Short mmCIF file of C-alpha atoms and ligand atoms in Angstrom, two decimals:
data_model
loop_
_atom_site.label_atom_id
_atom_site.label_comp_id
_atom_site.label_asym_id
_atom_site.label_seq_id
_atom_site.Cartn_x
_atom_site.Cartn_y
_atom_site.Cartn_z
CA MET A 516 18.81 -14.78 7.72
CA ILE A 517 21.07 -11.74 8.14
CA PRO A 518 19.59 -8.34 7.26
CA ALA A 519 21.28 -5.97 4.83
CA ALA A 520 23.13 -3.12 6.58
CA PHE A 521 21.00 -0.18 7.74
CA ASP A 522 21.33 2.92 9.89
CA TYR A 523 19.36 2.96 13.14
CA VAL A 524 17.87 5.89 15.06
CA ARG A 525 15.78 5.64 18.22
CA ALA A 526 13.38 8.56 17.93
CA SER A 527 12.48 10.36 21.13
CA SER A 528 9.45 12.27 19.83
CA LEU A 529 6.80 12.01 17.13
CA ALA A 530 8.08 15.26 15.57
CA GLN A 531 11.60 13.82 15.31
CA ALA A 532 10.33 10.58 13.76
CA ILE A 533 8.27 12.51 11.19
CA ASP A 534 11.26 14.73 10.30
CA LEU A 535 13.51 11.71 9.82
CA LEU A 536 10.87 9.87 7.81
CA ARG A 537 10.32 12.86 5.53
CA ASP A 538 13.97 12.86 4.42
CA ASP A 539 13.66 9.52 2.58
CA PRO A 540 10.22 7.89 3.05
CA ASP A 541 10.85 5.06 0.60
CA GLY A 542 14.26 4.16 2.03
CA THR A 543 13.08 4.25 5.66
CA LYS A 544 11.16 1.82 7.86
CA LEU A 545 9.53 2.41 11.22
CA LEU A 546 10.20 -0.19 13.90
CA ALA A 547 7.48 -0.77 16.52
CA GLY A 548 7.29 -4.26 18.08
CA GLY A 549 9.41 -5.74 15.28
CA HIS A 550 7.44 -8.97 15.07
CA THR A 551 6.77 -8.54 11.38
CA LEU A 552 9.54 -6.18 10.36
CA LEU A 553 12.51 -8.05 11.83
CA PRO A 554 11.69 -11.35 10.07
CA ALA A 555 11.14 -9.34 6.85
CA LEU A 556 14.59 -7.72 7.24
CA LYS A 557 16.23 -11.05 7.95
CA LEU A 558 14.61 -12.59 4.88
CA ARG A 559 15.61 -9.45 2.93
CA LEU A 560 12.00 -8.86 1.94
CA ALA A 561 12.76 -5.30 3.07
CA SER A 562 16.14 -3.55 2.95
CA PRO A 563 15.68 -0.03 4.28
CA ALA A 564 18.65 2.35 4.46
CA LEU A 565 17.33 3.68 7.79
CA LEU A 566 15.36 2.11 10.61
CA ILE A 567 13.54 4.54 12.92
CA ASP A 568 12.76 2.87 16.22
CA ILE A 569 9.53 4.52 17.41
CA GLY A 570 9.27 2.28 20.51
CA GLY A 571 10.27 5.04 22.95
CA ILE A 572 7.85 7.75 21.76
CA ALA A 573 5.57 8.62 24.68
CA GLU A 574 2.93 10.29 22.43
CA LEU A 575 2.26 6.93 20.75
CA LYS A 576 1.57 5.08 24.01
CA GLY A 577 -1.33 4.63 26.39
CA ILE A 578 -5.03 3.95 26.57
CA GLU A 579 -7.28 6.91 27.44
CA ILE A 580 -10.99 6.69 28.10
CA SER A 581 -13.03 9.88 28.34
CA GLU A 582 -16.55 11.10 27.68
CA ALA A 583 -15.43 12.01 24.16
CA GLY A 584 -14.26 8.48 23.33
CA ILE A 585 -11.43 6.00 23.62
CA ARG A 586 -7.90 6.64 22.38
CA ILE A 587 -5.46 3.76 22.00
CA GLY A 588 -1.87 4.75 21.22
CA ALA A 589 -0.32 2.95 18.26
CA LEU A 590 2.41 1.40 20.42
CA THR A 591 -0.04 -0.36 22.74
CA THR A 592 0.85 -4.04 22.73
CA HIS A 593 -1.61 -6.89 22.33
CA ALA A 594 -0.80 -7.90 25.93
CA GLU A 595 -1.63 -4.40 27.21
CA LEU A 596 -4.93 -4.47 25.33
CA PHE A 597 -5.68 -7.83 26.91
CA ALA A 598 -4.77 -6.63 30.40
CA SER A 599 -6.41 -3.19 30.51
CA GLU A 600 -9.33 -3.38 32.97
CA PRO A 601 -10.83 0.04 32.10
CA LEU A 602 -10.75 -0.76 28.38
CA ASN A 603 -12.23 -4.23 28.76
CA LYS A 604 -14.92 -2.93 31.08
CA GLU A 605 -16.09 -0.77 28.16
CA LEU A 606 -15.18 -3.14 25.34
CA PRO A 607 -14.47 -6.75 26.38
CA VAL A 608 -13.88 -7.56 22.71
CA PHE A 609 -10.30 -6.30 23.17
CA ARG A 610 -9.49 -9.05 25.67
CA GLN A 611 -11.28 -11.59 23.55
CA ALA A 612 -9.45 -10.70 20.32
CA ALA A 613 -6.04 -10.23 21.97
CA SER A 614 -6.28 -13.69 23.52
CA LEU A 615 -6.57 -15.15 20.01
CA ILE A 616 -3.39 -13.51 18.68
CA ALA A 617 -0.38 -15.80 18.44
CA ASP A 618 1.43 -16.58 21.70
CA PRO A 619 2.59 -14.61 24.78
CA GLN A 620 5.92 -13.66 23.18
CA VAL A 621 4.22 -12.05 20.18
CA ARG A 622 1.52 -10.48 22.36
CA ASN A 623 4.15 -8.90 24.64
CA ARG A 624 5.98 -7.16 21.79
CA GLY A 625 3.54 -6.80 18.88
CA THR A 626 1.60 -3.53 18.76
CA ILE A 627 -1.87 -2.70 17.48
CA GLY A 628 -0.43 0.16 15.40
CA GLY A 629 2.12 -2.17 13.80
CA SER A 630 -0.57 -4.69 13.05
CA LEU A 631 -2.91 -2.13 11.44
CA ALA A 632 -0.13 -0.37 9.50
CA ASN A 633 1.18 -3.69 8.22
CA ALA A 634 -2.32 -4.64 6.98
CA ASP A 635 -1.67 -8.35 6.75
CA PRO A 636 -4.91 -9.62 5.20
CA ALA A 637 -5.06 -12.31 7.91
CA ALA A 638 -4.41 -10.06 10.94
CA ASP A 639 -7.05 -9.88 13.67
CA TRP A 640 -7.23 -6.20 14.75
CA PRO A 641 -8.35 -4.89 11.33
CA ALA A 642 -11.73 -6.67 11.61
CA VAL A 643 -12.17 -5.49 15.20
CA VAL A 644 -11.46 -1.81 14.52
CA VAL A 645 -13.83 -1.90 11.53
CA ALA A 646 -16.66 -3.35 13.66
CA LEU A 647 -15.97 -0.74 16.36
CA LYS A 648 -16.40 2.05 13.76
CA ALA A 649 -12.99 3.31 14.82
CA GLU A 650 -10.99 6.05 13.19
CA ILE A 651 -7.28 5.73 12.53
CA GLU A 652 -5.37 8.86 13.53
CA ILE A 653 -2.41 9.52 11.25
CA ALA A 654 0.47 11.93 11.92
CA GLY A 655 2.50 13.59 9.16
CA ALA A 656 4.47 16.71 8.34
CA HIS A 657 1.23 18.72 8.04
CA GLY A 658 -0.27 17.59 11.34
CA PHE A 659 -2.89 14.95 12.07
CA ARG A 660 -5.68 13.50 9.96
CA ARG A 661 -8.21 10.75 10.61
CA VAL A 662 -9.43 7.97 8.34
CA ALA A 663 -12.39 5.70 9.09
CA ALA A 664 -11.13 2.16 9.76
CA ARG A 665 -13.41 0.84 7.00
CA ASP A 666 -11.51 3.01 4.48
CA PHE A 667 -8.03 2.46 5.93
CA PHE A 668 -7.28 -0.98 4.44
CA VAL A 669 -6.94 -0.58 0.68
CA ASP A 670 -5.23 -3.73 -0.56
CA ILE A 671 -2.97 -6.58 0.48
CA PHE A 672 -0.37 -5.05 2.90
CA SER A 673 -1.53 -1.62 1.78
CA THR A 674 -3.30 1.14 3.70
CA ALA A 675 -4.31 4.78 3.47
CA LEU A 676 -0.97 5.71 5.13
CA ALA A 677 1.39 7.70 2.90
CA PRO A 678 5.05 6.60 3.03
CA ASP A 679 5.93 9.69 5.13
CA GLU A 680 3.13 9.22 7.69
CA ILE A 681 2.91 7.47 11.05
CA LEU A 682 -0.11 5.75 12.54
CA ALA A 683 -0.52 7.62 15.82
CA SER A 684 -3.61 6.20 17.50
CA ILE A 685 -6.92 4.45 17.16
CA ARG A 686 -9.98 6.52 18.11
CA ILE A 687 -13.09 4.63 19.11
CA PRO A 688 -16.50 6.12 19.93
CA ARG A 689 -17.84 5.19 23.38
CA PRO A 690 -20.22 2.26 22.78
CA LYS A 691 -23.92 3.16 23.04
CA PRO A 692 -25.79 1.44 25.90
CA GLY A 693 -26.71 -2.10 24.83
CA MET A 694 -24.03 -2.30 22.11
CA ARG A 695 -22.25 -5.67 22.22
CA PHE A 696 -19.26 -6.92 20.25
CA ILE A 697 -17.77 -10.28 19.45
CA TYR A 698 -14.71 -11.46 17.50
CA ARG A 699 -14.37 -15.00 16.19
CA LYS A 700 -11.80 -16.59 13.96
CA ILE A 701 -10.81 -19.82 12.36
CA ARG A 702 -7.08 -19.82 12.96
CA HIS A 703 -4.46 -21.24 10.69
CA PRO A 704 -3.12 -24.24 12.62
CA ALA A 705 0.55 -23.33 12.11
CA SER A 706 0.70 -19.52 12.23
CA GLY A 707 -2.42 -18.77 14.28
CA PHE A 708 -3.38 -16.00 11.83
CA ALA A 709 -7.03 -15.81 10.73
CA VAL A 710 -8.04 -17.94 7.78
CA VAL A 711 -11.30 -16.10 8.34
CA GLY A 712 -12.06 -13.70 11.19
CA ILE A 713 -15.36 -11.94 11.87
CA ALA A 714 -16.02 -9.07 14.27
CA VAL A 715 -19.60 -7.99 14.87
CA GLY A 716 -21.11 -5.14 16.86
CA VAL A 717 -24.85 -5.26 17.44
CA ARG A 718 -27.37 -3.14 19.32
CA LEU A 719 -30.83 -4.60 19.73
CA HIS A 720 -33.87 -2.47 20.50
CA GLY A 721 -37.02 -4.35 21.41
CA GLY A 722 -35.48 -7.54 19.99
CA VAL A 723 -34.87 -5.86 16.63
CA VAL A 724 -31.45 -4.92 15.20
CA ALA A 725 -31.14 -1.16 15.67
CA GLU A 726 -27.45 -0.98 14.72
CA ILE A 727 -24.98 -3.52 13.35
CA CYS A 728 -21.45 -3.37 12.01
CA ILE A 729 -19.56 -6.37 10.62
CA GLY A 730 -15.78 -6.42 10.04
CA VAL A 731 -14.20 -9.27 8.10
CA THR A 732 -10.54 -10.28 7.93
CA GLY A 733 -8.64 -13.21 6.41
CA ALA A 734 -11.18 -13.80 3.67
CA ALA A 735 -10.17 -11.19 1.10
CA ASN A 736 -7.20 -9.03 0.06
CA HIS A 737 -7.82 -6.72 2.97
CA ALA A 738 -10.14 -6.34 5.94
CA PHE A 739 -13.45 -4.73 5.07
CA ALA A 740 -16.81 -3.66 6.46
CA ASP A 741 -19.70 -5.72 5.13
CA GLN A 742 -22.72 -3.72 4.05
CA HIS A 743 -24.97 -6.40 2.50
CA ALA A 744 -25.61 -8.59 5.54
CA ALA A 745 -25.73 -5.54 7.83
CA ASP A 746 -28.35 -3.79 5.68
CA PHE A 747 -30.40 -7.00 5.48
CA LEU A 748 -30.42 -7.45 9.27
CA THR A 749 -31.14 -3.84 10.23
CA GLY A 750 -34.71 -3.56 11.51
CA LYS A 751 -35.12 -7.33 11.77
CA MET A 752 -35.10 -9.84 14.64
CA LEU A 753 -31.95 -11.93 15.02
CA SER A 754 -33.96 -15.08 14.29
CA ARG A 755 -32.32 -18.24 12.96
CA ASP A 756 -33.87 -17.65 9.52
CA ASN A 757 -32.63 -14.07 9.31
CA ILE A 758 -29.19 -15.09 10.54
CA ASP A 759 -29.03 -17.84 7.90
CA GLN A 760 -30.03 -15.35 5.19
CA ALA A 761 -27.42 -12.84 6.37
CA ALA A 762 -24.73 -15.54 6.44
CA LYS A 763 -25.62 -16.58 2.90
CA LEU A 764 -25.44 -12.96 1.73
CA LEU A 765 -22.05 -12.36 3.33
CA GLY A 766 -20.65 -15.57 1.81
CA GLU A 767 -22.00 -14.68 -1.64
CA THR A 768 -20.88 -11.05 -1.69
CA THR A 769 -17.30 -11.53 -0.45
CA GLU A 770 -14.62 -11.90 -3.11
CA CYS A 771 -12.65 -14.56 -1.28
CA LEU A 772 -8.94 -15.19 -1.56
CA SER A 773 -7.78 -18.55 -2.81
CA ASP A 774 -4.32 -19.70 -1.73
CA ARG A 775 -2.53 -22.82 -0.59
CA TYR A 776 -4.13 -22.53 2.85
CA ALA A 777 -7.76 -22.39 1.73
CA SER A 778 -9.72 -22.20 -1.52
CA ALA A 779 -12.13 -19.33 -2.13
CA GLU A 780 -15.05 -21.76 -1.75
CA TYR A 781 -13.77 -22.98 1.60
CA ARG A 782 -13.26 -19.42 2.85
CA ALA A 783 -16.80 -18.50 1.75
CA ASN A 784 -18.07 -21.45 3.76
CA LEU A 785 -16.02 -20.38 6.81
CA ILE A 786 -17.51 -16.89 6.53
CA ARG A 787 -21.04 -18.33 6.60
CA VAL A 788 -20.22 -20.55 9.57
CA GLU A 789 -18.45 -17.85 11.60
CA ILE A 790 -20.93 -15.01 11.03
CA ARG A 791 -23.73 -17.41 11.96
CA ARG A 792 -21.96 -18.37 15.20
CA ALA A 793 -21.21 -14.72 16.00
CA LEU A 794 -24.79 -13.58 15.42
CA LEU A 795 -26.27 -16.49 17.35
CA ALA A 796 -24.03 -15.61 20.31
CA LEU A 797 -25.20 -11.99 20.15
CA SER A 798 -28.87 -12.89 19.75
CA SER A 799 -29.37 -14.23 23.26
C1 FAD B 1338 4.84 -16.06 15.13
C2 FAD B 1338 3.89 -14.91 14.89
C3 FAD B 1338 2.53 -15.15 14.97
C4 FAD B 1338 1.62 -14.11 14.77
N1 FAD B 1338 0.30 -14.38 14.87
C5 FAD B 1338 -0.59 -13.39 14.68
C6 FAD B 1338 -2.00 -13.63 14.79
O1 FAD B 1338 -2.46 -14.72 15.10
N2 FAD B 1338 -2.83 -12.57 14.56
C7 FAD B 1338 -2.37 -11.32 14.24
O2 FAD B 1338 -3.17 -10.41 14.03
N3 FAD B 1338 -1.06 -11.06 14.16
C8 FAD B 1338 -0.16 -12.05 14.37
N4 FAD B 1338 1.18 -11.77 14.29
C9 FAD B 1338 1.64 -10.36 14.00
C10 FAD B 1338 1.86 -9.59 15.31
O3 FAD B 1338 0.62 -9.55 15.92
C11 FAD B 1338 2.33 -8.08 15.20
O4 FAD B 1338 1.34 -7.25 15.63
C12 FAD B 1338 2.56 -7.59 13.89
O5 FAD B 1338 3.65 -8.32 13.47
C13 FAD B 1338 2.96 -6.08 13.73
O6 FAD B 1338 3.18 -5.39 14.91
P1 FAD B 1338 4.63 -4.91 15.37
O7 FAD B 1338 4.43 -3.92 16.46
O8 FAD B 1338 5.48 -6.09 15.66
O9 FAD B 1338 5.14 -4.12 14.07
P2 FAD B 1338 6.56 -4.09 13.35
O10 FAD B 1338 6.99 -5.45 12.97
O11 FAD B 1338 7.54 -3.25 14.09
O12 FAD B 1338 6.13 -3.28 12.03
C14 FAD B 1338 5.31 -3.86 11.05
C15 FAD B 1338 5.15 -2.89 9.87
O13 FAD B 1338 4.34 -1.79 10.25
C16 FAD B 1338 5.08 -0.55 10.18
N5 FAD B 1338 4.70 0.21 11.36
C17 FAD B 1338 4.78 -0.21 12.65
N6 FAD B 1338 4.24 0.71 13.47
C18 FAD B 1338 3.84 1.74 12.67
C19 FAD B 1338 3.22 3.00 12.93
N7 FAD B 1338 2.86 3.39 14.18
N8 FAD B 1338 2.94 3.80 11.87
C20 FAD B 1338 3.25 3.42 10.60
N9 FAD B 1338 3.84 2.25 10.30
C21 FAD B 1338 4.13 1.42 11.33
C22 FAD B 1338 6.54 -0.96 10.14
O14 FAD B 1338 7.34 -0.02 9.47
C23 FAD B 1338 6.47 -2.28 9.40
O15 FAD B 1338 6.40 -2.06 8.02
C24 FAD B 1338 2.10 -12.79 14.49
C25 FAD B 1338 3.49 -12.55 14.41
C26 FAD B 1338 4.37 -13.59 14.62
C27 FAD B 1338 5.84 -13.30 14.55
#
């Protein structure tokens, strides 16, 4: 449980962190809240030559809400997302999802940027940012670029980030009037991570689904945006029959993981149960 030796630099700006990272992207690791990286170092699952502590970089902090949209800095902790009144007035799903992450110690140190960059297939925020139709803002040597959250997660622990890039912020469009979100998960009893987690955003118009976005985590290699159930529900009432049909579709079309925690069949069943519960909650 002792990490291999590494050099340590506490970066004071994003530009400095990018410069340092560019020198040796494969031999360098960024340190945010450390709640995934430090155990990985201790278990020698990672042995970087250099650790860049990005925890003091002001440009990566803060929650800003404007007419143009919502910007959440990568270093924002789960506890800050839970506590932010302005954010939760707009999007109470942040408080709801943050309250389901681990325990107060992890929530006080773990960051949303670290969680998204790490892309643990069982992490909670990936499903939420997908359902929010967020964009991930990425900083690199050539400036900033944005990737839709639904395209950001590419495989198990793998994202659209290049080794020399830094996740800078999460950009979320202001929710349209009437848009409501929910996040639900079946948590692993020991770790608290999602065996299956479902985030849904729905806007009803005259009782009919005008807009819907469904993000799924825990079930597959990486978080993803469902299209099948969403397409089926668009233009329909959220009736019990339609919800049951959508749940069946989502269960059938997801290529579920099978591991020692849950078989693929069990995960498919959890998907059906959780999407049904989420949609029923949003239907009233
Ligand atoms: C006991 C325990 C229980 C947990 N339970 C849950 C849970 O129920 N649900 C859940 O979702 N999560 C859970 N987590 C994970 C936790 O929520 C952290 O968010 C997560 O570990 C990563 O965030 P961090 O800030 O600690 O990142 P770090 O550990 O510092 O970094 C993680 C990885 O991301 C990279 N990285 C960090 N920030 C950036 C950035 N801005 N740009 C590019 N790369 C970056 C690092 O280099 C590293 O590879 C749990 C963790 C622990 C220890």
